[in-house]
């Protein structure tokens, strides 16, 4: 999660994309890298790891390195380069040798054979850093006091030396003594240097009675440091020159079957590697964002376009090769790519350019003529309309209900999910459902376990994350309706929205329903919509009036944070009926669809 925090801050600060690239691919290779630049390299630590035993550790290290190669080329250049790891690409001009030349850039990191042994960066929170600094100040003072040449410590040191001196000639005497202490003891006391005197004194201070209370205090402070549980994030770090690995082809992709030796290089179909760039990951990052690179800017612009329009100008975002789709508007893609690059790789400027265009600001309304001529809107004759992604559906539902937490950064949280799904056979970890504000944080902060992904998001096509997913395919299935109608998290959102409607919407049922529709759909409610939902309210109110326990349960106690707490002006039956109405509003196609 500290890497996620870095990523969010980088995007919010509009970090230029070329810098964004360098820091994630090679932050550790920058001159005097900062903590943030080292943290950025955790991007390529998102590969899968297997350290449960019974496996070949080198096999999984190699698999992780290949994943970094494949991910880098898909994310930055939109090509299916991974097809060439076993044989030369069947459709695009990438050879097996070129794959392992690129692999060579990533093969020189301190990739531990086991995930737990990978280089890690301590990343304390602000509160942890404050406590850590205070404890370290105390520790420094205590350590200075421990080794201070007090009268008592000098006396004990003299007594210890007097008892030890007759035994110095015995072979076993020096086994448990530091070399510098033993050497100092062999020098006459009046001929010792200050360093030798200090070595003896410091050694005695580690067990002397005179320093026992100070040592106990030091142990207590060290325990406090450990109790802070400062997170450590796996990062990339280059191997020292004397430990560099040989780079060879893997025949048919088999890491046990090595072929000819190769040197770090990029595919010949693209412009050459910059002459002044180092042949490492930093140089590769420079090559990716070099003005002569034909793909990086286009791929990045296309991905932003897809986020805003539902489909990229090149529909196959993951494949700009010969088997991918040609761009629907090639000149527009070229122009946006040049604008993006020449405007300092600014994502915010790119977004502003697109969303203020006439093309983006069109109505999403579909006429029979447009449906006939351009059913998928590839010609951009109308505004975008598509079902939102899993995390967005959660976020907008929380926002409309008034529950959304604006809290940013920090560890992942565990919102409600059905019981019995999440099991950890080895660690014994359990799904601890979040409470209070953490229960309602944005979808990006939801705890993800690859073997058991969060079910509400998986149902809405969120990937399981074994591999980097460039493009999600949106579906519409009955299971999705079961989630937004019945999932605990969405029922709580409906309960909170019902309370917003009660507290903010007026005194009549119709006014409250109209307010709920306006909150959700960002437009005035139509009379026929209010009438239909008012009939639903009346039917549900009559049912709940006859079933008070059911009404109390369905009305719940979830209260939005957008309104001041006050006594709700209705019965349990009314609140439960309005919760049913709110549930319908949060399930409207117009609400779940980006219009």
PDB file of N, CA, C and O in Angstrom, residues 227-254:
ATOM      1  N   UNK A 227       7.569  -2.571  17.935  1.00  0.00           N
ATOM      2  CA  UNK A 227       6.108  -2.582  18.065  1.00  0.00           C
ATOM      3  C   UNK A 227       5.426  -1.612  17.095  1.00  0.00           C
ATOM      4  O   UNK A 227       4.219  -1.722  16.853  1.00  0.00           O
ATOM      5  N   UNK A 228       6.187  -0.658  16.543  1.00  0.00           N
ATOM      6  CA  UNK A 228       5.588   0.270  15.576  1.00  0.00           C
ATOM      7  C   UNK A 228       5.135  -0.441  14.307  1.00  0.00           C
ATOM      8  O   UNK A 228       4.259   0.043  13.592  1.00  0.00           O
ATOM      9  N   UNK A 229       5.733  -1.613  14.026  1.00  0.00           N
ATOM     10  CA  UNK A 229       5.383  -2.423  12.851  1.00  0.00           C
ATOM     11  C   UNK A 229       5.420  -1.573  11.572  1.00  0.00           C
ATOM     12  O   UNK A 229       4.452  -1.486  10.823  1.00  0.00           O
ATOM     13  N   UNK A 230       6.544  -0.952  11.359  1.00  0.00           N
ATOM     14  CA  UNK A 230       6.726  -0.117  10.168  1.00  0.00           C
ATOM     15  C   UNK A 230       6.702  -1.000   8.924  1.00  0.00           C
ATOM     16  O   UNK A 230       7.424  -1.985   8.833  1.00  0.00           O
ATOM     17  N   UNK A 231       5.834  -0.681   7.963  1.00  0.00           N
ATOM     18  CA  UNK A 231       5.748  -1.523   6.764  1.00  0.00           C
ATOM     19  C   UNK A 231       7.033  -1.482   5.953  1.00  0.00           C
ATOM     20  O   UNK A 231       7.711  -0.455   5.890  1.00  0.00           O
ATOM     21  N   UNK A 232       7.345  -2.615   5.359  1.00  0.00           N
ATOM     22  CA  UNK A 232       8.510  -2.716   4.480  1.00  0.00           C
ATOM     23  C   UNK A 232       8.020  -3.121   3.091  1.00  0.00           C
ATOM     24  O   UNK A 232       7.290  -4.107   2.945  1.00  0.00           O
ATOM     25  N   UNK A 233       8.422  -2.359   2.097  1.00  0.00           N
ATOM     26  CA  UNK A 233       7.929  -2.578   0.740  1.00  0.00           C
ATOM     27  C   UNK A 233       9.040  -3.170  -0.123  1.00  0.00           C
ATOM     28  O   UNK A 233      10.138  -2.611  -0.187  1.00  0.00           O
ATOM     29  N   UNK A 234       8.787  -4.297  -0.800  1.00  0.00           N
ATOM     30  CA  UNK A 234       9.790  -4.835  -1.726  1.00  0.00           C
ATOM     31  C   UNK A 234      10.053  -3.849  -2.863  1.00  0.00           C
ATOM     32  O   UNK A 234       9.110  -3.298  -3.439  1.00  0.00           O
ATOM     33  N   UNK A 235      11.306  -3.622  -3.170  1.00  0.00           N
ATOM     34  CA  UNK A 235      11.686  -2.685  -4.226  1.00  0.00           C
ATOM     35  C   UNK A 235      12.705  -3.342  -5.143  1.00  0.00           C
ATOM     36  O   UNK A 235      13.195  -4.434  -4.856  1.00  0.00           O
ATOM     37  N   UNK A 236      13.019  -2.675  -6.257  1.00  0.00           N
ATOM     38  CA  UNK A 236      14.076  -3.142  -7.143  1.00  0.00           C
ATOM     39  C   UNK A 236      15.414  -2.548  -6.721  1.00  0.00           C
ATOM     40  O   UNK A 236      15.483  -1.399  -6.295  1.00  0.00           O
ATOM     41  N   UNK A 237      16.458  -3.341  -6.880  1.00  0.00           N
ATOM     42  CA  UNK A 237      17.810  -2.859  -6.618  1.00  0.00           C
ATOM     43  C   UNK A 237      18.765  -3.628  -7.515  1.00  0.00           C
ATOM     44  O   UNK A 237      18.694  -4.853  -7.605  1.00  0.00           O
ATOM     45  N   UNK A 238      19.656  -2.901  -8.187  1.00  0.00           N
ATOM     46  CA  UNK A 238      20.569  -3.512  -9.145  1.00  0.00           C
ATOM     47  C   UNK A 238      21.656  -4.306  -8.426  1.00  0.00           C
ATOM     48  O   UNK A 238      22.128  -3.927  -7.359  1.00  0.00           O
ATOM     49  N   UNK A 239      22.044  -5.418  -9.029  1.00  0.00           N
ATOM     50  CA  UNK A 239      23.130  -6.232  -8.484  1.00  0.00           C
ATOM     51  C   UNK A 239      24.456  -5.482  -8.591  1.00  0.00           C
ATOM     52  O   UNK A 239      24.670  -4.723  -9.542  1.00  0.00           O
ATOM     53  N   UNK A 240      25.390  -5.724  -7.666  1.00  0.00           N
ATOM     54  CA  UNK A 240      26.739  -5.144  -7.813  1.00  0.00           C
ATOM     55  C   UNK A 240      27.446  -5.781  -9.013  1.00  0.00           C
ATOM     56  O   UNK A 240      27.092  -6.894  -9.427  1.00  0.00           O
ATOM     57  N   UNK A 241      28.434  -5.095  -9.585  1.00  0.00           N
ATOM     58  CA  UNK A 241      29.110  -5.595 -10.803  1.00  0.00           C
ATOM     59  C   UNK A 241      29.647  -7.013 -10.685  1.00  0.00           C
ATOM     60  O   UNK A 241      29.631  -7.767 -11.658  1.00  0.00           O
ATOM     61  N   UNK A 242      30.129  -7.398  -9.504  1.00  0.00           N
ATOM     62  CA  UNK A 242      30.743  -8.724  -9.366  1.00  0.00           C
ATOM     63  C   UNK A 242      29.717  -9.849  -9.235  1.00  0.00           C
ATOM     64  O   UNK A 242      30.091 -11.018  -9.173  1.00  0.00           O
ATOM     65  N   UNK A 243      28.448  -9.510  -9.186  1.00  0.00           N
ATOM     66  CA  UNK A 243      27.412 -10.541  -9.026  1.00  0.00           C
ATOM     67  C   UNK A 243      26.411 -10.559 -10.181  1.00  0.00           C
ATOM     68  O   UNK A 243      25.349 -11.164 -10.069  1.00  0.00           O
ATOM     69  N   UNK A 244      26.749  -9.906 -11.278  1.00  0.00           N
ATOM     70  CA  UNK A 244      25.821  -9.829 -12.402  1.00  0.00           C
ATOM     71  C   UNK A 244      25.607 -11.208 -13.019  1.00  0.00           C
ATOM     72  O   UNK A 244      26.532 -12.028 -13.102  1.00  0.00           O
ATOM     73  N   UNK A 245      24.380 -11.456 -13.452  1.00  0.00           N
ATOM     74  CA  UNK A 245      24.016 -12.751 -14.016  1.00  0.00           C
ATOM     75  C   UNK A 245      24.355 -12.806 -15.509  1.00  0.00           C
ATOM     76  O   UNK A 245      24.274 -11.794 -16.204  1.00  0.00           O
ATOM     77  N   UNK A 246      24.661 -13.986 -16.009  1.00  0.00           N
ATOM     78  CA  UNK A 246      24.823 -14.128 -17.458  1.00  0.00           C
ATOM     79  C   UNK A 246      23.459 -14.009 -18.143  1.00  0.00           C
ATOM     80  O   UNK A 246      22.433 -14.408 -17.579  1.00  0.00           O
ATOM     81  N   UNK A 247      23.431 -13.450 -19.328  1.00  0.00           N
ATOM     82  CA  UNK A 247      22.187 -13.301 -20.091  1.00  0.00           C
ATOM     83  C   UNK A 247      22.238 -14.212 -21.308  1.00  0.00           C
ATOM     84  O   UNK A 247      23.101 -14.042 -22.181  1.00  0.00           O
ATOM     85  N   UNK A 248      21.309 -15.151 -21.345  1.00  0.00           N
ATOM     86  CA  UNK A 248      21.272 -16.105 -22.459  1.00  0.00           C
ATOM     87  C   UNK A 248      19.844 -16.333 -22.922  1.00  0.00           C
ATOM     88  O   UNK A 248      18.886 -16.056 -22.191  1.00  0.00           O
ATOM     89  N   UNK A 249      19.726 -16.824 -24.149  1.00  0.00           N
ATOM     90  CA  UNK A 249      18.413 -17.230 -24.640  1.00  0.00           C
ATOM     91  C   UNK A 249      17.887 -18.388 -23.800  1.00  0.00           C
ATOM     92  O   UNK A 249      18.657 -19.194 -23.275  1.00  0.00           O
ATOM     93  N   UNK A 250      16.573 -18.478 -23.687  1.00  0.00           N
ATOM     94  CA  UNK A 250      15.929 -19.647 -23.102  1.00  0.00           C
ATOM     95  C   UNK A 250      15.277 -20.404 -24.254  1.00  0.00           C
ATOM     96  O   UNK A 250      14.285 -19.939 -24.826  1.00  0.00           O
ATOM     97  N   UNK A 251      15.821 -21.531 -24.607  1.00  0.00           N
ATOM     98  CA  UNK A 251      15.298 -22.293 -25.738  1.00  0.00           C
ATOM     99  C   UNK A 251      13.876 -22.758 -25.414  1.00  0.00           C
ATOM    100  O   UNK A 251      13.624 -23.369 -24.379  1.00  0.00           O
ATOM    101  N   UNK A 252      12.934 -22.401 -26.292  1.00  0.00           N
ATOM    102  CA  UNK A 252      11.507 -22.692 -26.111  1.00  0.00           C
ATOM    103  C   UNK A 252      10.978 -22.139 -24.778  1.00  0.00           C
ATOM    104  O   UNK A 252      10.040 -22.672 -24.204  1.00  0.00           O
ATOM    105  N   UNK A 253      11.640 -21.092 -24.288  1.00  0.00           N
ATOM    106  CA  UNK A 253      11.180 -20.458 -23.061  1.00  0.00           C
ATOM    107  C   UNK A 253      11.582 -21.184 -21.805  1.00  0.00           C
ATOM    108  O   UNK A 253      11.203 -20.766 -20.698  1.00  0.00           O
ATOM    109  N   UNK A 254      12.361 -22.259 -21.927  1.00  0.00           N
ATOM    110  CA  UNK A 254      12.755 -23.089 -20.778  1.00  0.00           C
ATOM    111  C   UNK A 254      14.012 -22.503 -20.140  1.00  0.00           C
ATOM    112  O   UNK A 254      15.086 -22.491 -20.748  1.00  0.00           O
TER     113      UNK A 254
END
